[in-house]
Amino acid sequence: MTTRRLVLSRGAALVGAASTGLLLPQIARAQSNKIRVGLMLPYTGTFAQLGVAIENGVRMAIGERGGKLGGREIEWFKVDDESEPSKGVENANRLVQRDKVDVLIGTVHSGVQMGIQRVARESGVLSLIPNAGVHAATRALCAPNVFRTSFTNSQPTLALGKPMVDKGLKKAVWITWKYAAGDEAFEGFRDSYTKAGGTIVKELGLPFPNVEFQALLTEIASLRPDAVACFFAGGGAAKFIKDYAAAGLKDKIPLWGSGFLTEGVLDAAGAAAEGIMTTMHYADSLDIPKNKQFRLEYAKAFKMQPDVYSVQGYDTGVLLSQGMAAVKGDIGNKQALYKALETQTIDSPRGKWSMSKAHNPVQDIYLRRVEKGDNKVIGVAAKALSDSGAGCKMAAA
Ligand code: PHB
């Protein structure tokens, strides 16, 4: 099926009528009391796997809670956003204006998120961010109807600098995709690494989602830093890890990163990933009963191993379920719903977390090392880390 919009739980006639615009959304709504949930995620491109993992997590959490929200059945709508920022507003409006979703869950890419943020602020639709870490969404452009269940881009890297310096790695090269996520991840790294006494000898970058790393790896080899730190994710991360090893750098210059580097890619990267050190708000081996149970059930349901994206999707489903239960399905009762979403504790596979005033998770960041194909916890690199929420009026209140 190539259509980018899938209506999953309606009769075929209704699907046909709605997608040709013959049926007014109001009529469709009057016919059912269903909650309309929109998923705007990448299902193609370098972040395709991330979109699938998030959707799996959302469905798993809601499924475990009886498959309804506040007692109401769900009608799902999907858009593949292709991680294409230039189509962000248009794709969000497909869900909000055309499909009249009650809640929009999305997305992965920070640039695309800016489009969703605009539509969310203009329309007032409930917006749940299951990944994209763009600072503005929970800083200057924060909004009462926008909640993030993942991280800000600098949260993982704010915990990265100190453990590197503690290991005696005092001169580093930074490398990333040049877009909001990479630039903001750099901010966290720069602040933590320089504060701990490290020196960044060079910042390297390439446009998203380019994976022609060769010239940059040659430059790293000639710079001979103590370590390399980076932000990459998805298919591009797997290629970076493999190219880094193939260039002969793996055993010479330790590779560190924001933990996305080693999420969902360990099978693809194989031996090239062993030993990579990262910081992240999740780790496969976390010794928390909730994590063990989650990993077993996810693997059983989806025949694949979960990763941080699955966890973030799961937590999005949990948050939405708990919020909708609190208002007994009355999603129109915005004041009560937002209050409920703000005050939930999420019992997550990552450990329990709560919302900051700017609507971003306050969470522990773990130091991990790739060992035998797993992200193994080494320790807690930052306890209950909160994003600054700088410029968010709700945070100042
Ligand atoms: C982002 O664009 O915000 C982003 C994408 C992938 C990640 C993390 C952040 O793994």
mmCIF file with all atom_site columns, N, CA and C in Angstrom, residues 333-367:
data_model
loop_
_atom_site.group_PDB
_atom_site.id
_atom_site.type_symbol
_atom_site.label_atom_id
_atom_site.label_alt_id
_atom_site.label_comp_id
_atom_site.label_asym_id
_atom_site.label_entity_id
_atom_site.label_seq_id
_atom_site.pdbx_PDB_ins_code
_atom_site.Cartn_x
_atom_site.Cartn_y
_atom_site.Cartn_z
_atom_site.occupancy
_atom_site.B_iso_or_equiv
_atom_site.pdbx_formal_charge
_atom_site.auth_seq_id
_atom_site.auth_comp_id
_atom_site.auth_asym_id
_atom_site.auth_atom_id
_atom_site.pdbx_PDB_model_num
ATOM 1   N N  . ASN A 1 333 ? -12.380 18.399 27.614 1.00 0.00 ? 333 ASN A N  1
ATOM 2   C CA . ASN A 1 333 ? -12.153 19.042 28.908 1.00 0.00 ? 333 ASN A CA 1
ATOM 3   C C  . ASN A 1 333 ? -10.654 19.322 29.043 1.00 0.00 ? 333 ASN A C  1
ATOM 4   N N  . LYS A 1 334 ? -10.233 20.345 28.308 1.00 0.00 ? 334 LYS A N  1
ATOM 5   C CA . LYS A 1 334 ? -8.791  20.562 28.139 1.00 0.00 ? 334 LYS A CA 1
ATOM 6   C C  . LYS A 1 334 ? -8.071  20.888 29.443 1.00 0.00 ? 334 LYS A C  1
ATOM 7   N N  . GLN A 1 335 ? -8.693  21.727 30.231 1.00 0.00 ? 335 GLN A N  1
ATOM 8   C CA . GLN A 1 335 ? -8.016  22.141 31.462 1.00 0.00 ? 335 GLN A CA 1
ATOM 9   C C  . GLN A 1 335 ? -7.704  20.928 32.341 1.00 0.00 ? 335 GLN A C  1
ATOM 10  N N  . ALA A 1 336 ? -8.713  20.069 32.500 1.00 0.00 ? 336 ALA A N  1
ATOM 11  C CA . ALA A 1 336 ? -8.519  18.883 33.341 1.00 0.00 ? 336 ALA A CA 1
ATOM 12  C C  . ALA A 1 336 ? -7.544  17.913 32.682 1.00 0.00 ? 336 ALA A C  1
ATOM 13  N N  . LEU A 1 337 ? -7.630  17.806 31.354 1.00 0.00 ? 337 LEU A N  1
ATOM 14  C CA . LEU A 1 337 ? -6.745  16.878 30.644 1.00 0.00 ? 337 LEU A CA 1
ATOM 15  C C  . LEU A 1 337 ? -5.280  17.326 30.771 1.00 0.00 ? 337 LEU A C  1
ATOM 16  N N  . TYR A 1 338 ? -5.011  18.585 30.537 1.00 0.00 ? 338 TYR A N  1
ATOM 17  C CA . TYR A 1 338 ? -3.625  19.075 30.619 1.00 0.00 ? 338 TYR A CA 1
ATOM 18  C C  . TYR A 1 338 ? -3.083  18.920 32.036 1.00 0.00 ? 338 TYR A C  1
ATOM 19  N N  . LYS A 1 339 ? -3.947  19.211 32.989 1.00 0.00 ? 339 LYS A N  1
ATOM 20  C CA . LYS A 1 339 ? -3.533  19.066 34.392 1.00 0.00 ? 339 LYS A CA 1
ATOM 21  C C  . LYS A 1 339 ? -3.144  17.602 34.657 1.00 0.00 ? 339 LYS A C  1
ATOM 22  N N  . ALA A 1 340 ? -3.984  16.689 34.150 1.00 0.00 ? 340 ALA A N  1
ATOM 23  C CA . ALA A 1 340 ? -3.707  15.254 34.350 1.00 0.00 ? 340 ALA A CA 1
ATOM 24  C C  . ALA A 1 340 ? -2.389  14.870 33.673 1.00 0.00 ? 340 ALA A C  1
ATOM 25  N N  . LEU A 1 341 ? -2.184  15.342 32.449 1.00 0.00 ? 341 LEU A N  1
ATOM 26  C CA . LEU A 1 341 ? -0.962  14.982 31.723 1.00 0.00 ? 341 LEU A CA 1
ATOM 27  C C  . LEU A 1 341 ? 0.277   15.558 32.413 1.00 0.00 ? 341 LEU A C  1
ATOM 28  N N  . GLU A 1 342 ? 0.102   16.733 32.993 1.00 0.00 ? 342 GLU A N  1
ATOM 29  C CA . GLU A 1 342 ? 1.235   17.385 33.674 1.00 0.00 ? 342 GLU A CA 1
ATOM 30  C C  . GLU A 1 342 ? 1.645   16.667 34.957 1.00 0.00 ? 342 GLU A C  1
ATOM 31  N N  . THR A 1 343 ? 0.702   15.995 35.576 1.00 0.00 ? 343 THR A N  1
ATOM 32  C CA . THR A 1 343 ? 0.969   15.480 36.924 1.00 0.00 ? 343 THR A CA 1
ATOM 33  C C  . THR A 1 343 ? 1.167   13.968 36.972 1.00 0.00 ? 343 THR A C  1
ATOM 34  N N  . GLN A 1 344 ? 1.152   13.297 35.820 1.00 0.00 ? 344 GLN A N  1
ATOM 35  C CA . GLN A 1 344 ? 1.353   11.841 35.812 1.00 0.00 ? 344 GLN A CA 1
ATOM 36  C C  . GLN A 1 344 ? 2.793   11.486 36.179 1.00 0.00 ? 344 GLN A C  1
ATOM 37  N N  . THR A 1 345 ? 2.927   10.362 36.876 1.00 0.00 ? 345 THR A N  1
ATOM 38  C CA . THR A 1 345 ? 4.244   9.728  36.945 1.00 0.00 ? 345 THR A CA 1
ATOM 39  C C  . THR A 1 345 ? 4.184   8.584  35.949 1.00 0.00 ? 345 THR A C  1
ATOM 40  N N  . ILE A 1 346 ? 5.173   8.496  35.080 1.00 0.00 ? 346 ILE A N  1
ATOM 41  C CA . ILE A 1 346 ? 5.170   7.429  34.081 1.00 0.00 ? 346 ILE A CA 1
ATOM 42  C C  . ILE A 1 346 ? 6.080   6.306  34.569 1.00 0.00 ? 346 ILE A C  1
ATOM 43  N N  . ASP A 1 347 ? 5.466   5.134  34.749 1.00 0.00 ? 347 ASP A N  1
ATOM 44  C CA . ASP A 1 347 ? 6.208   3.954  35.183 1.00 0.00 ? 347 ASP A CA 1
ATOM 45  C C  . ASP A 1 347 ? 6.803   3.318  33.925 1.00 0.00 ? 347 ASP A C  1
ATOM 46  N N  . SER A 1 348 ? 7.975   3.792  33.555 1.00 0.00 ? 348 SER A N  1
ATOM 47  C CA . SER A 1 348 ? 8.558   3.471  32.249 1.00 0.00 ? 348 SER A CA 1
ATOM 48  C C  . SER A 1 348 ? 9.629   2.392  32.351 1.00 0.00 ? 348 SER A C  1
ATOM 49  N N  . PRO A 1 349 ? 9.880   1.665  31.253 1.00 0.00 ? 349 PRO A N  1
ATOM 50  C CA . PRO A 1 349 ? 11.032  0.767  31.222 1.00 0.00 ? 349 PRO A CA 1
ATOM 51  C C  . PRO A 1 349 ? 12.345  1.512  31.482 1.00 0.00 ? 349 PRO A C  1
ATOM 52  N N  . ARG A 1 350 ? 12.366  2.832  31.257 1.00 0.00 ? 350 ARG A N  1
ATOM 53  C CA . ARG A 1 350 ? 13.592  3.612  31.516 1.00 0.00 ? 350 ARG A CA 1
ATOM 54  C C  . ARG A 1 350 ? 13.740  3.952  32.996 1.00 0.00 ? 350 ARG A C  1
ATOM 55  N N  . GLY A 1 351 ? 12.714  3.679  33.809 1.00 0.00 ? 351 GLY A N  1
ATOM 56  C CA . GLY A 1 351 ? 12.647  4.131  35.194 1.00 0.00 ? 351 GLY A CA 1
ATOM 57  C C  . GLY A 1 351 ? 11.536  5.176  35.282 1.00 0.00 ? 351 GLY A C  1
ATOM 58  N N  . LYS A 1 352 ? 11.054  5.422  36.484 1.00 0.00 ? 352 LYS A N  1
ATOM 59  C CA . LYS A 1 352 ? 9.925   6.350  36.620 1.00 0.00 ? 352 LYS A CA 1
ATOM 60  C C  . LYS A 1 352 ? 10.358  7.774  36.274 1.00 0.00 ? 352 LYS A C  1
ATOM 61  N N  . TRP A 1 353 ? 9.478   8.505  35.583 1.00 0.00 ? 353 TRP A N  1
ATOM 62  C CA . TRP A 1 353 ? 9.789   9.907  35.276 1.00 0.00 ? 353 TRP A CA 1
ATOM 63  C C  . TRP A 1 353 ? 8.531   10.753 35.374 1.00 0.00 ? 353 TRP A C  1
ATOM 64  N N  . SER A 1 354 ? 8.770   12.076 35.476 1.00 0.00 ? 354 SER A N  1
ATOM 65  C CA . SER A 1 354 ? 7.646   13.014 35.551 1.00 0.00 ? 354 SER A CA 1
ATOM 66  C C  . SER A 1 354 ? 7.892   14.164 34.573 1.00 0.00 ? 354 SER A C  1
ATOM 67  N N  . MET A 1 355 ? 6.873   14.990 34.371 1.00 0.00 ? 355 MET A N  1
ATOM 68  C CA . MET A 1 355 ? 6.959   16.116 33.432 1.00 0.00 ? 355 MET A CA 1
ATOM 69  C C  . MET A 1 355 ? 7.540   17.356 34.110 1.00 0.00 ? 355 MET A C  1
ATOM 70  N N  . SER A 1 356 ? 8.396   18.056 33.415 1.00 0.00 ? 356 SER A N  1
ATOM 71  C CA . SER A 1 356 ? 8.820   19.376 33.893 1.00 0.00 ? 356 SER A CA 1
ATOM 72  C C  . SER A 1 356 ? 7.693   20.375 33.619 1.00 0.00 ? 356 SER A C  1
ATOM 73  N N  . LYS A 1 357 ? 7.825   21.576 34.143 1.00 0.00 ? 357 LYS A N  1
ATOM 74  C CA . LYS A 1 357 ? 6.795   22.600 33.905 1.00 0.00 ? 357 LYS A CA 1
ATOM 75  C C  . LYS A 1 357 ? 6.660   22.938 32.428 1.00 0.00 ? 357 LYS A C  1
ATOM 76  N N  . ALA A 1 358 ? 7.765   22.765 31.690 1.00 0.00 ? 358 ALA A N  1
ATOM 77  C CA . ALA A 1 358 ? 7.724   23.049 30.250 1.00 0.00 ? 358 ALA A CA 1
ATOM 78  C C  . ALA A 1 358 ? 7.246   21.838 29.443 1.00 0.00 ? 358 ALA A C  1
ATOM 79  N N  . HIS A 1 359 ? 6.876   20.726 30.140 1.00 0.00 ? 359 HIS A N  1
ATOM 80  C CA . HIS A 1 359 ? 6.334   19.509 29.513 1.00 0.00 ? 359 HIS A CA 1
ATOM 81  C C  . HIS A 1 359 ? 7.391   18.648 28.831 1.00 0.00 ? 359 HIS A C  1
ATOM 82  N N  . ASN A 1 360 ? 8.504   18.484 29.515 1.00 0.00 ? 360 ASN A N  1
ATOM 83  C CA . ASN A 1 360 ? 9.573   17.614 29.017 1.00 0.00 ? 360 ASN A CA 1
ATOM 84  C C  . ASN A 1 360 ? 9.993   16.680 30.165 1.00 0.00 ? 360 ASN A C  1
ATOM 85  N N  . PRO A 1 361 ? 10.333  15.416 29.852 1.00 0.00 ? 361 PRO A N  1
ATOM 86  C CA . PRO A 1 361 ? 10.663  14.491 30.943 1.00 0.00 ? 361 PRO A CA 1
ATOM 87  C C  . PRO A 1 361 ? 11.843  14.933 31.822 1.00 0.00 ? 361 PRO A C  1
ATOM 88  N N  . VAL A 1 362 ? 11.646  14.766 33.124 1.00 0.00 ? 362 VAL A N  1
ATOM 89  C CA . VAL A 1 362 ? 12.743  14.900 34.089 1.00 0.00 ? 362 VAL A CA 1
ATOM 90  C C  . VAL A 1 362 ? 13.200  13.459 34.315 1.00 0.00 ? 362 VAL A C  1
ATOM 91  N N  . GLN A 1 363 ? 14.448  13.149 33.964 1.00 0.00 ? 363 GLN A N  1
ATOM 92  C CA . GLN A 1 363 ? 14.822  11.733 33.907 1.00 0.00 ? 363 GLN A CA 1
ATOM 93  C C  . GLN A 1 363 ? 16.313  11.502 34.152 1.00 0.00 ? 363 GLN A C  1
ATOM 94  N N  . ASP A 1 364 ? 16.616  10.279 34.553 1.00 0.00 ? 364 ASP A N  1
ATOM 95  C CA . ASP A 1 364 ? 18.013  9.881  34.742 1.00 0.00 ? 364 ASP A CA 1
ATOM 96  C C  . ASP A 1 364 ? 18.649  9.633  33.372 1.00 0.00 ? 364 ASP A C  1
ATOM 97  N N  . ILE A 1 365 ? 19.923  9.966  33.280 1.00 0.00 ? 365 ILE A N  1
ATOM 98  C CA . ILE A 1 365 ? 20.678  9.661  32.058 1.00 0.00 ? 365 ILE A CA 1
ATOM 99  C C  . ILE A 1 365 ? 21.744  8.624  32.437 1.00 0.00 ? 365 ILE A C  1
ATOM 100 N N  . TYR A 1 366 ? 21.769  7.542  31.682 1.00 0.00 ? 366 TYR A N  1
ATOM 101 C CA . TYR A 1 366 ? 22.676  6.429  31.989 1.00 0.00 ? 366 TYR A CA 1
ATOM 102 C C  . TYR A 1 366 ? 23.931  6.480  31.104 1.00 0.00 ? 366 TYR A C  1
ATOM 103 N N  . LEU A 1 367 ? 25.035  6.021  31.686 1.00 0.00 ? 367 LEU A N  1
ATOM 104 C CA . LEU A 1 367 ? 26.250  5.794  30.892 1.00 0.00 ? 367 LEU A CA 1
ATOM 105 C C  . LEU A 1 367 ? 26.215  4.334  30.456 1.00 0.00 ? 367 LEU A C  1
#
